[in-house]
Amino acid sequence: MSGNNDNNALSTSPTIPKWIEAKLFEKVLKEVEIEFKEIKSFKIEPALGPGENYASYMLKIEFVIKLNDDTLKHVDFMLKVGQDSELYREMVQAYDVFDIEKGMYQDIIPEIEEMLMEVDIKVRFGAKTYTLPTTEPHILMENLKTQGFRNANRLDGLDVEHMESVLKKMAQWHAASAVRVARKGTYLEKYAKGYLKPESHKLITEMYGSTTNVLLECVRQYSNAHLYYDKVEKMQYKLTENLYKTVAEAADNDEEFKVLNHGDIWSNNIMFQYDKHSGNLIETYFVDYQMPLYTSPALDVLYFIMSSSKYEIKLERFDYMIAFYYKQLREVLTLLKYPKRIPTLRDVQCTMYKNGIWDESLKPISFMLKICHDSELFRQMLEGHNVFDVEGGMYRHVIPEIEKILSDAGMNVRFGAKTYTLPTEEPYILLENLKVHGFRNTKRQEGLDMVHIKSVLKKLAQWHAATAVRVATKGKFEDKYATGYLKPDAYDMIKGMFDNATAVLLESVREFTDSNMYYEKVVKLQNQITDELFKEMGIGIGKNEDEFKVLNHGDAWSNNIMFQYNEDNGDLKETYFVDYQIPSYTSPAQDLWYFIISSCKYEIKLANFDYMLAYYHQQLDECLRLLKYPKKMPMLKDIHCMMYTHGVWAYATATNVMAAVLCDPTDKANLDNFISETDAGLAFKRQMYSNPRYRKHMEALLPWLLNRGLLEC
């Protein structure tokens, strides 16, 4: 079982550096709390989710401290540390982000705030920082979240209110930095030249070069790409040179208005505070002062508007946002008595055009990259079933073939994200980020309603029909797709997975209401479940040529299904599958049991079971007829018979996948704990099987399976 975008999905977290110890913080704790006496507890964990850390790792440090009067107090910090990667070490060598950011927090920001305070503009630009007694590179800050600060949803983009708040703060910063240079001279080179230094040229060229082919491949698919593709291609290949040229020209032009840019001002580097009672926005702070650059304000303005504003206002309100920024800039420059010529709105608009390279160069591009888990268990799994080879082949060969079969019959259907290839031998899957297109998962614990269920069943029916036709017309799929993960050499591992869960599962089942009706049958089936599944695959993949077979997705549960909605009315518009790692060519009963049992709402799962099968059959029949399936068409009663014949999938799904689906998010949820018999693994399984939500489903499901003979073995 695999997942997507969820605490129960398997994910990687930064390794906590060994140098971080509680005693390092004692001096800082005394600074924060004058009555500090001693540390009672110390906890450290990643502060951001997978995919949100870029140039560094952000860690959350939590203390419970005892005060002089013996009362306890919670104190939190945010600690930024370097990534343990070769690329990061190259970046630090060329451009020491920690030295720069520490200087920004300790010297530059206080100076700017003091200048503004002198003209009665009481403003703060970010969190307080502290210093630990260590030579390790770090930035230690107050935890703004304890004061109610939070990021906006970067995928939604910022509305006008939030844009204005940021642009006002940006204008105050820009104005004060311009006045500071006019009064005291240029900033130190490490702030003024930023990351676009000669020694960084190679690294930046490689960074942009690494995305060029994939970017251009995507751009080529855009609507009306022929109007601009050639220009985009030309600009992309000259991007690094043009960036350096733009900055150099600004530096050489003494007449051009210049400021100290933040340099990385996008939604994840901006935090907002709201009134607890009204919910109104009351404060805006910037974070991540790693990439300042003394040049045209076009850098920050274009970077921010292009990366972080809502789609609906990005272009439509562009001129308004420039005018709003300019108004704030002019007011503060006037208050601070800027000694040079104050730029006009026309000047600011012109500098946006002149420095428009920032619009192109800093446009965010988002992908999803799937890589291996670094665990012995996962390496063992790869030996028996190479999920990367299988899934890569599914995305590159099987899915396009199935989509073409349907397209040739006039059905324009897509089953998932586009995939791309990287020049490496390492196992990976690189996909477009569907969230950029508005796709998202539903909340797995709640289950899918009938609208979502029908959308999934229709897509499954289309997939099943086309794969059946493909086999009928071209022959069987390769073994790596057809035989799934239930192969002889995987027997011991799979048996271990089920056996390790048996004691905890049966302990929970015994406590279910009226469990005396079915408990003995559950015990017998659970102890034989691995053999029953292997027997099932033998039946399904075997030589029964009369049985209707399809290429099953094999892992069709709610976290592996993404939905897209109409922006105007919120109606469901599209459904895609992800995680094509464990396909198998067998009865469609496998996908149907797996999906219905694991992912449907409690109120629907059993009450509407027959209706769901009838709906699936209707879609399957229509598609098979459209594709001119040359064999006997399965009737609805055939589908029902298949569900009984292959009913072991119902029990296997209920006691395995469904337990994880209904479990509350927990940091114990990972592949090792799901499969192993460690203390942590047993604790996770106990949490799954004793969950009241799971018990509710099982107390309805087990009698239902009993009365259909599906607990027999």
XYZ file of C-alpha atoms in Angstrom:
713
model
C 0.000 0.000 0.000
C 1.291 3.447 -0.846
C -0.094 6.890 -0.325
C -0.066 10.504 -1.396
C 0.031 13.784 0.521
C -0.902 12.485 3.946
C 0.532 11.857 7.384
C -0.049 8.170 6.782
C 1.747 8.342 3.473
C 5.374 7.316 3.601
C 7.636 10.341 3.572
C 11.175 11.386 4.285
C 12.170 13.872 6.964
C 15.402 15.744 7.539
C 17.983 14.006 9.701
C 18.296 15.859 13.003
C 21.925 17.049 13.360
C 23.690 15.416 16.301
C 25.144 18.706 17.529
C 21.720 19.986 18.601
C 21.533 19.342 22.344
C 19.348 20.850 25.056
C 22.257 22.343 26.996
C 23.148 24.565 24.024
C 19.952 26.531 24.619
C 20.399 27.351 28.315
C 21.851 30.832 27.731
C 19.105 31.676 25.240
C 16.418 30.417 27.608
C 17.779 32.719 30.315
C 17.591 35.571 27.813
C 13.991 34.728 26.928
C 12.808 33.972 30.468
C 14.607 35.796 33.271
C 13.187 33.361 35.852
C 14.559 30.305 34.005
C 15.825 27.606 36.368
C 16.225 24.371 34.413
C 15.095 22.400 31.366
C 12.481 19.736 32.098
C 11.915 18.423 28.575
C 13.326 18.989 25.111
C 11.743 18.007 21.799
C 12.914 18.590 18.248
C 11.027 17.827 15.039
C 10.777 18.998 11.409
C 8.773 22.217 11.191
C 7.784 21.878 7.553
C 6.231 19.067 5.565
C 7.995 17.062 2.848
C 8.597 19.212 -0.216
C 8.518 22.513 1.732
C 12.252 22.625 2.617
C 14.414 24.070 -0.132
C 17.823 25.604 0.658
C 17.784 24.557 4.316
C 15.897 22.566 6.938
C 13.619 24.241 9.447
C 13.266 22.498 12.796
C 10.855 23.182 15.638
C 12.448 23.154 19.099
C 10.063 22.733 22.040
C 11.043 23.125 25.690
C 9.249 22.725 28.958
C 11.262 24.734 31.476
C 11.023 25.119 35.248
C 11.068 28.652 36.631
C 12.496 29.824 39.935
C 9.084 29.473 41.571
C 8.948 25.829 40.326
C 6.158 26.514 37.835
C 6.494 25.089 34.335
C 6.456 27.042 31.091
C 6.479 26.063 27.409
C 9.019 27.828 25.181
C 9.343 27.236 21.425
C 11.957 28.210 18.848
C 12.513 27.687 15.144
C 15.996 26.507 14.176
C 17.256 26.646 10.611
C 20.144 24.328 9.742
C 21.858 23.299 6.531
C 20.859 20.378 4.353
C 23.193 17.409 4.255
C 23.652 17.316 0.477
C 26.464 17.893 -1.982
C 24.447 20.563 -3.775
C 23.914 22.434 -0.541
C 27.622 22.297 0.297
C 28.390 23.768 -3.130
C 25.897 26.549 -2.472
C 27.438 27.396 0.897
C 30.902 27.415 -0.619
C 29.809 29.843 -3.330
C 27.380 31.799 -1.202
C 27.294 31.462 2.601
C 23.568 31.793 3.265
C 23.918 31.437 7.041
C 26.493 34.194 7.391
C 24.363 36.474 5.226
C 21.050 35.732 6.908
C 22.526 36.043 10.392
C 23.916 39.450 9.439
C 20.560 40.479 8.011
C 18.773 39.594 11.248
C 21.395 40.979 13.625
C 22.503 44.126 11.776
C 20.474 45.113 8.719
C 16.902 44.570 9.933
C 17.400 46.407 13.276
C 18.991 49.322 11.408
C 16.054 49.563 8.973
C 13.490 49.312 11.784
C 15.284 52.036 13.755
C 15.311 54.385 10.764
C 11.569 53.987 10.342
C 10.972 54.393 14.069
C 12.637 57.818 13.864
C 9.762 59.008 11.654
C 7.125 57.292 13.829
C 6.664 54.256 11.598
C 6.610 51.458 14.157
C 7.267 48.407 12.069
C 8.860 44.987 12.440
C 10.051 42.954 9.490
C 10.491 39.543 11.057
C 11.142 37.292 14.016
C 13.579 37.928 16.846
C 16.783 35.907 16.564
C 19.185 34.412 19.083
C 22.681 32.949 18.964
C 23.726 29.510 20.183
C 27.258 28.840 21.501
C 28.336 26.714 18.536
C 30.339 27.099 15.346
C 27.745 25.093 13.420
C 25.856 27.227 10.871
C 22.386 28.016 12.179
C 19.669 30.623 12.569
C 17.669 30.448 15.821
C 14.416 32.416 15.883
C 11.331 32.867 17.979
C 8.463 30.672 16.821
C 6.052 33.101 15.200
C 3.308 30.482 15.125
C 2.907 30.780 18.898
C 1.850 34.389 18.245
C -0.731 33.333 15.700
C 1.359 33.856 12.563
C 0.927 31.438 9.703
C 1.588 31.079 5.999
C -1.172 31.392 3.455
C -1.939 28.440 1.194
C 0.666 28.902 -1.528
C -1.387 26.918 -4.053
C -4.390 29.230 -3.710
C -2.369 32.425 -4.071
C -2.851 35.663 -2.129
C -5.915 37.879 -2.456
C -5.794 41.667 -2.820
C -5.869 42.310 0.942
C -2.818 40.127 1.556
C -1.053 41.467 -1.534
C -1.505 45.042 -0.313
C -0.187 44.150 3.135
C 2.960 42.620 1.649
C 3.484 45.406 -0.897
C 3.178 48.023 1.857
C 5.782 46.242 3.987
C 8.003 45.773 0.951
C 7.741 49.479 0.070
C 8.693 50.470 3.638
C 11.726 48.190 3.510
C 12.770 49.381 0.058
C 12.404 53.052 0.947
C 14.389 52.763 4.176
C 17.170 50.759 2.505
C 17.456 53.345 -0.287
C 17.691 56.161 2.268
C 20.247 54.206 4.284
C 22.537 53.885 1.232
C 22.073 57.567 0.414
C 23.133 58.481 3.959
C 25.816 55.930 4.781
C 26.980 54.405 1.530
C 26.636 51.006 -0.082
C 25.941 47.831 1.880
C 28.669 45.248 2.389
C 29.257 43.203 -0.741
C 27.787 40.036 0.760
C 24.425 41.814 0.993
C 24.712 44.046 -2.059
C 25.747 41.450 -4.639
C 23.680 38.652 -3.203
C 23.896 35.263 -4.824
C 24.688 36.633 -8.303
C 28.426 36.742 -7.668
C 31.000 35.533 -10.216
C 31.811 32.460 -8.127
C 28.128 31.455 -8.168
C 27.819 31.580 -11.958
C 28.472 27.871 -12.556
C 26.058 26.752 -9.847
C 23.247 29.021 -11.075
C 23.790 27.926 -14.668
C 23.493 24.294 -13.597
C 20.402 25.045 -11.513
C 18.501 26.611 -14.401
C 19.922 24.109 -16.869
C 18.615 21.184 -14.830
C 15.013 22.317 -15.390
C 15.274 23.566 -18.958
C 14.341 20.408 -20.859
C 11.398 19.568 -18.625
C 10.179 23.177 -18.594
C 10.271 23.459 -22.370
C 8.570 20.102 -22.748
C 5.725 21.417 -20.588
C 5.547 24.809 -22.312
C 5.262 23.078 -25.659
C 1.985 21.517 -24.462
C 0.399 24.829 -23.409
C -2.499 26.324 -25.347
C -1.305 28.560 -28.192
C 2.310 27.697 -27.396
C 3.257 28.444 -30.993
C 2.793 32.144 -30.236
C 5.611 32.284 -27.683
C 7.489 28.983 -27.518
C 10.499 30.100 -29.579
C 10.984 33.192 -27.431
C 10.677 31.192 -24.208
C 13.207 28.672 -25.480
C 15.680 31.394 -26.427
C 15.271 33.204 -23.116
C 15.570 30.019 -21.072
C 18.908 29.099 -22.630
C 20.261 32.611 -21.968
C 18.703 33.034 -18.550
C 21.824 33.041 -16.391
C 23.685 35.429 -18.688
C 20.739 37.812 -18.819
C 20.365 37.813 -15.034
C 23.996 38.750 -14.512
C 23.747 41.340 -17.265
C 20.634 42.942 -15.739
C 22.210 43.230 -12.290
C 25.471 44.591 -13.724
C 23.633 47.249 -15.737
C 21.701 48.370 -12.664
C 24.900 48.533 -10.610
C 26.612 50.696 -13.236
C 23.689 53.100 -13.577
C 23.970 55.669 -10.785
C 20.726 57.308 -11.897
C 18.604 54.194 -11.429
C 16.647 53.912 -8.199
C 17.950 50.910 -6.259
C 17.041 49.217 -2.991
C 18.147 46.264 -0.899
C 15.805 43.564 -2.164
C 14.695 40.713 0.060
C 15.438 38.509 -2.956
C 13.192 35.536 -2.190
C 9.845 37.064 -1.384
C 7.165 34.497 -2.142
C 4.240 33.178 -0.135
C 6.154 30.575 1.886
C 8.547 33.307 3.051
C 5.747 35.552 4.296
C 3.797 35.018 7.519
C 0.500 36.631 8.412
C -1.065 37.312 11.805
C -4.825 37.587 12.285
C -7.071 39.035 14.981
C -8.273 36.202 17.224
C -11.811 37.543 17.369
C -12.544 39.081 13.981
C -10.095 37.075 11.876
C -8.880 40.297 10.245
C -5.304 40.485 8.980
C -3.261 42.571 11.440
C 0.438 41.962 10.717
C 2.817 40.708 8.039
C 6.392 39.464 8.554
C 9.036 38.282 6.119
C 11.302 35.283 6.752
C 14.316 33.745 4.956
C 16.588 36.737 4.457
C 19.199 34.584 2.701
C 19.288 36.171 -0.741
C 19.389 39.990 -0.488
C 20.473 41.931 -3.552
C 21.015 45.667 -4.003
C 19.420 46.401 -7.353
C 16.153 47.601 -8.883
C 13.041 47.006 -6.733
C 11.663 45.198 -9.785
C 13.315 42.049 -8.410
C 11.122 41.876 -5.298
C 7.996 43.297 -6.903
C 7.938 40.984 -9.928
C 9.148 37.974 -7.948
C 6.342 38.440 -5.449
C 3.485 39.247 -7.826
C 4.336 36.498 -10.309
C 4.914 33.787 -7.708
C 2.311 34.472 -5.064
C -0.801 36.346 -6.212
C -4.063 34.650 -7.050
C -4.522 33.655 -10.673
C -7.539 35.954 -10.975
C -5.612 39.103 -9.980
C -2.044 38.398 -11.126
C -2.481 40.090 -14.505
C -5.853 41.785 -14.171
C -4.743 43.847 -11.146
C -1.052 44.064 -12.037
C -0.986 47.814 -12.747
C -3.058 48.491 -9.634
C -0.564 46.567 -7.487
C 2.363 48.509 -8.959
C 0.518 51.771 -8.266
C -0.280 50.683 -4.700
C 3.367 49.760 -4.077
C 4.507 53.083 -5.523
C 2.153 55.105 -3.310
C 3.562 53.443 -0.171
C 7.138 53.829 -1.424
C 6.751 57.537 -2.160
C 5.152 58.251 1.241
C 8.002 56.625 3.165
C 10.746 58.142 0.991
C 9.198 61.554 1.664
C 8.946 60.943 5.424
C 12.580 59.805 5.544
C 13.650 62.854 3.501
C 15.265 60.845 0.729
C 17.975 63.219 -0.540
C 17.828 62.146 -4.167
C 15.122 62.442 -6.791
C 12.078 60.412 -5.760
C 11.045 58.144 -8.631
C 7.684 58.728 -10.292
C 5.091 56.029 -10.917
C 6.158 56.114 -14.559
C 9.751 55.451 -13.447
C 8.640 52.457 -11.418
C 6.577 51.078 -14.290
C 9.553 51.528 -16.611
C 11.886 49.710 -14.240
C 9.462 46.774 -14.243
C 9.783 46.563 -18.024
C 13.506 47.194 -18.051
C 14.125 44.528 -15.408
C 11.427 42.174 -16.635
C 13.911 39.299 -16.634
C 12.898 38.737 -13.003
C 9.409 37.898 -14.222
C 10.780 35.055 -16.329
C 13.681 33.832 -14.232
C 11.930 33.365 -10.940
C 8.722 31.790 -12.113
C 8.100 28.763 -9.874
C 8.070 25.345 -11.530
C 6.727 22.476 -9.491
C 7.159 18.719 -9.839
C 6.532 15.687 -7.678
C 9.569 13.428 -7.297
C 9.142 9.959 -5.854
C 12.313 8.299 -4.545
C 13.203 5.253 -2.453
C 12.739 4.951 1.278
C 16.065 4.507 2.976
C 15.192 1.355 4.893
C 16.245 -2.276 4.798
C 12.623 -3.332 4.529
C 12.076 -1.255 1.418
C 15.239 -2.623 -0.181
C 13.903 -6.137 0.419
C 10.633 -5.157 -1.223
C 12.462 -3.836 -4.279
C 14.234 -7.160 -4.696
C 10.913 -8.979 -4.952
C 8.961 -6.312 -6.825
C 10.789 -3.313 -8.286
C 8.062 -0.722 -7.869
C 10.079 1.977 -9.644
C 10.630 -0.143 -12.729
C 6.970 -1.162 -12.735
C 5.530 2.293 -12.097
C 7.941 3.940 -14.521
C 6.817 1.524 -17.209
C 3.173 2.101 -16.355
C 3.529 5.867 -16.771
C 5.760 5.766 -19.841
C 4.233 2.871 -21.775
C 1.037 1.334 -20.431
C -0.975 4.454 -19.562
C -0.252 6.211 -22.897
C -1.210 3.015 -24.735
C -4.510 2.727 -22.846
C -5.297 6.414 -23.354
C -4.639 6.025 -27.097
C -6.956 3.013 -27.334
C -9.722 5.151 -25.856
C -8.780 8.199 -27.919
C -8.991 6.180 -31.132
C -12.579 5.390 -30.176
C -13.375 9.063 -29.579
C -12.918 9.080 -25.784
C -10.573 11.804 -24.574
C -9.526 10.330 -21.222
C -6.475 10.859 -19.016
C -5.661 8.572 -16.118
C -2.933 10.511 -14.343
C -0.088 12.997 -14.290
C 2.453 13.512 -17.035
C 5.826 11.940 -16.348
C 9.357 13.071 -17.180
C 12.804 11.513 -17.361
C 15.934 12.604 -15.509
C 19.477 11.723 -16.669
C 20.252 9.358 -13.777
C 20.352 5.647 -12.995
C 18.841 6.191 -9.538
C 15.302 4.818 -9.055
C 12.742 7.636 -9.217
C 9.440 8.783 -10.694
C 9.224 12.464 -11.770
C 5.681 13.749 -12.315
C 3.941 17.027 -12.947
C 2.515 18.482 -9.743
C -1.224 17.969 -10.101
C -1.914 20.367 -7.232
C -0.849 23.223 -9.485
C -3.865 22.319 -11.633
C -6.189 22.293 -8.638
C -6.181 18.543 -7.986
C -6.361 17.388 -4.403
C -7.139 14.379 -2.260
C -10.275 14.131 -0.195
C -10.097 13.547 3.546
C -9.583 9.796 3.693
C -11.089 9.299 7.169
C -14.472 10.642 6.041
C -14.758 8.439 2.969
C -16.036 9.367 -0.479
C -19.606 10.400 -1.223
C -21.569 9.033 -4.161
C -20.519 11.789 -6.578
C -16.852 10.977 -6.026
C -17.468 7.222 -5.967
C -19.225 7.276 -9.341
C -16.426 9.353 -10.831
C -13.852 6.804 -9.648
C -15.933 3.800 -10.747
C -16.400 5.320 -14.197
C -12.647 5.875 -14.541
C -11.938 2.345 -13.284
C -14.438 0.928 -15.778
C -12.792 2.831 -18.644
C -9.356 1.621 -17.587
C -10.530 -1.961 -17.115
C -12.359 -2.041 -20.439
C -9.431 -0.646 -22.419
C -6.932 -3.026 -20.787
C -9.187 -5.999 -21.517
C -9.443 -4.919 -25.155
C -5.693 -4.374 -25.323
C -5.020 -7.963 -24.180
C -7.679 -9.344 -26.516
C -6.155 -7.554 -29.511
C -2.406 -7.538 -28.738
C -1.784 -10.250 -26.182
C -0.892 -10.229 -22.508
C 0.969 -7.521 -20.646
C 4.558 -8.131 -19.558
C 4.896 -10.243 -16.421
C 6.084 -7.307 -14.319
C 2.679 -5.683 -14.840
C 0.533 -8.813 -14.998
C 1.693 -10.796 -11.967
C 1.571 -8.005 -9.394
C 3.418 -8.159 -6.092
C 2.048 -11.554 -4.960
C 4.966 -13.488 -6.421
C 6.505 -16.635 -4.907
C 9.679 -14.854 -3.836
C 7.598 -12.280 -1.929
C 5.694 -14.912 0.075
C 7.766 -14.730 3.273
C 7.705 -10.942 3.413
C 3.931 -10.742 2.833
C 3.236 -13.518 5.324
C 5.370 -11.671 7.857
C 3.395 -8.487 7.256
C 0.055 -10.184 7.948
C 1.389 -12.331 10.794
C 2.848 -9.298 12.557
C -0.606 -7.722 12.636
C -2.559 -10.828 13.636
C -2.355 -10.638 17.431
C -3.271 -6.945 17.628
C -6.061 -7.316 15.063
C -7.662 -10.307 16.773
C -7.361 -8.611 20.150
C -9.436 -5.735 18.750
C -11.939 -7.929 16.887
C -12.675 -9.849 20.086
C -13.950 -6.590 21.615
C -16.356 -5.819 18.753
C -20.094 -5.964 19.421
C -21.501 -9.457 18.678
C -18.029 -10.696 17.725
C -19.065 -14.188 18.868
C -20.936 -14.453 15.536
C -17.771 -14.367 13.456
C -14.684 -14.327 15.688
C -13.660 -17.964 15.111
C -13.976 -17.574 11.338
C -11.897 -14.390 11.458
C -9.198 -16.186 13.482
C -9.033 -19.015 10.959
C -9.032 -16.734 7.916
C -6.491 -14.329 9.396
C -4.064 -17.165 10.090
C -4.412 -18.359 6.492
C -4.754 -15.001 4.739
C -1.388 -15.096 2.952
C -2.084 -18.540 1.505
C -5.593 -17.460 0.523
C -4.268 -14.404 -1.310
C -1.650 -16.407 -3.182
C -4.304 -18.979 -4.043
C -6.511 -16.123 -5.254
C -3.800 -14.760 -7.520
C -3.258 -18.245 -8.893
C -6.955 -18.427 -9.755
C -7.060 -14.897 -11.138
C -3.926 -15.053 -13.260
C -4.363 -18.731 -14.095
C -5.632 -20.417 -17.205
C -9.335 -19.737 -16.743
C -9.711 -18.190 -20.176
C -13.449 -17.753 -19.761
C -13.161 -15.348 -16.844
C -13.169 -11.661 -17.653
C -9.814 -10.148 -16.640
C -8.344 -6.662 -16.643
C -5.162 -4.907 -15.613
C -6.039 -3.777 -12.100
C -4.572 -0.598 -10.656
C -3.972 -2.693 -7.544
C -3.880 0.118 -4.983
C -7.001 2.160 -5.732
C -7.807 3.810 -2.415
C -8.630 7.426 -1.608
C -5.073 8.677 -1.109
C -4.149 7.361 -4.546
C -6.991 9.245 -6.218
C -6.931 12.990 -6.892
C -9.898 15.156 -7.779
C -10.154 18.441 -9.672
C -13.077 20.825 -9.178
C -14.743 23.568 -11.204
C -13.441 26.920 -9.960
C -16.815 28.631 -10.412
C -19.262 26.249 -8.756
C -17.035 23.707 -7.002
C -18.445 20.757 -8.945
C -16.224 17.725 -9.430
C -14.604 17.990 -12.851
C -11.869 15.355 -13.200
C -10.452 12.288 -11.470
C -6.895 10.958 -11.769
C -5.183 7.933 -10.260
C -1.648 8.000 -8.856
C 0.770 5.334 -7.576
C 0.683 2.737 -10.341
C 3.170 0.534 -8.465
C 1.328 -2.749 -8.006
C -0.815 -3.539 -11.062
C -2.005 -7.093 -11.666
C -3.844 -8.780 -14.514
C -6.739 -10.572 -12.859
C -10.439 -10.161 -12.122
C -11.663 -6.544 -11.744
C -13.020 -7.721 -8.387
C -9.618 -6.861 -6.913
C -9.914 -3.131 -7.688
C -13.619 -3.042 -6.863
C -13.284 -4.650 -3.437
C -10.171 -2.640 -2.642
C -11.772 0.687 -3.560
C -15.260 0.178 -2.139
C -14.164 -1.334 1.177
C -11.301 1.094 1.799
C -12.613 4.414 0.575
C -16.416 4.784 0.599
C -18.389 6.566 3.274
C -19.687 4.366 6.080
C -23.285 5.192 5.148
C -22.739 4.125 1.514
C -20.308 1.231 1.658
C -22.830 -1.525 2.327
C -26.187 0.171 1.798
C -25.337 1.072 -1.813
C -23.002 -1.808 -2.609
C -25.214 -3.376 -5.284
C -25.913 0.002 -6.861
C -22.181 0.719 -7.121
C -21.562 -2.600 -8.870
C -24.454 -1.906 -11.242
C -23.094 1.561 -12.032
C -19.605 0.168 -12.638
C -21.024 -2.523 -14.928
C -23.014 0.045 -16.907
C -19.854 2.093 -17.566
C -17.813 -1.033 -18.312
C -20.385 -2.373 -20.766
C -20.626 0.945 -22.632
C -16.872 1.210 -22.969
C -16.361 -2.411 -24.032
C -19.001 -2.000 -26.751
C -17.471 1.264 -27.951
C -14.055 -0.417 -28.146
C -15.564 -3.456 -29.918
C -14.396 -5.995 -27.345
C -14.161 -9.256 -29.338
C -15.016 -11.667 -26.520
C -18.138 -12.391 -24.487
C -19.360 -9.309 -22.655
C -19.585 -9.794 -18.881
C -23.123 -9.342 -17.584
C -23.985 -7.731 -14.274
C -24.545 -11.147 -12.713
C -21.027 -12.105 -13.864
C -19.638 -9.126 -11.959
C -21.522 -10.225 -8.838
C -20.204 -13.773 -9.225
C -16.656 -12.441 -9.586
C -17.042 -10.498 -6.362
C -17.938 -13.724 -4.549
C -15.265 -15.814 -6.266
C -12.563 -13.285 -5.437
C -14.064 -12.204 -2.127
C -10.841 -12.690 -0.174
C -9.930 -9.169 -1.308
C -12.797 -7.832 0.799
C -11.385 -9.259 4.026
C -7.764 -8.470 3.118
C -8.674 -4.853 2.383
C -10.775 -4.442 5.521
C -8.034 -5.730 7.827
C -5.141 -4.013 6.097
C -5.688 -0.941 3.948
C -8.969 0.195 5.505
C -7.368 0.261 8.946
C -4.723 2.706 7.713
C -7.280 4.781 5.796
C -9.440 5.335 8.878
C -6.529 5.948 11.246
C -5.914 9.454 12.546
C -2.709 11.146 11.337
C 0.299 10.109 13.402
C 4.069 10.357 13.187
C 4.159 6.580 13.748
C 2.718 6.010 10.268
C 5.480 4.706 8.037
C 6.237 1.607 6.016
C 8.427 -0.039 8.652
C 5.802 0.334 11.373
C 3.038 -0.827 9.053
C 4.856 -4.062 8.295
C 7.285 -4.796 11.141
C 6.849 -6.241 14.636
C 8.910 -3.649 16.504
C 7.493 -1.900 19.568
C 6.755 1.148 17.430
C 5.139 -1.072 14.807
C 2.897 -2.763 17.360
C 1.929 0.611 18.831
C 0.950 1.870 15.376
C -1.108 -1.253 14.629
C -2.839 -0.986 17.990
C -3.701 2.621 17.163
C -5.139 1.532 13.801
C -7.200 -1.411 15.005
C -8.514 0.150 18.229
C -9.572 3.339 16.467
C -13.342 3.917 17.119
C -13.851 4.887 13.482
C -12.366 1.591 12.323
C -14.402 -0.351 14.864
C -17.611 1.244 13.609
C -16.880 0.175 10.030
C -15.799 -3.331 11.025
C -18.803 -3.969 13.267
C -20.995 -3.405 10.209
C -18.699 -5.056 7.683
C -17.801 -8.353 9.368
C -21.421 -9.582 9.781
C -22.057 -8.522 6.179
C -19.077 -10.566 4.968
C -20.129 -13.465 7.193
C -23.596 -13.614 5.645
C -22.086 -13.715 2.154
C -19.740 -16.549 2.968
C -16.713 -14.302 2.540
C -15.116 -15.218 5.866
C -14.831 -18.867 4.888
C -11.583 -20.495 3.865
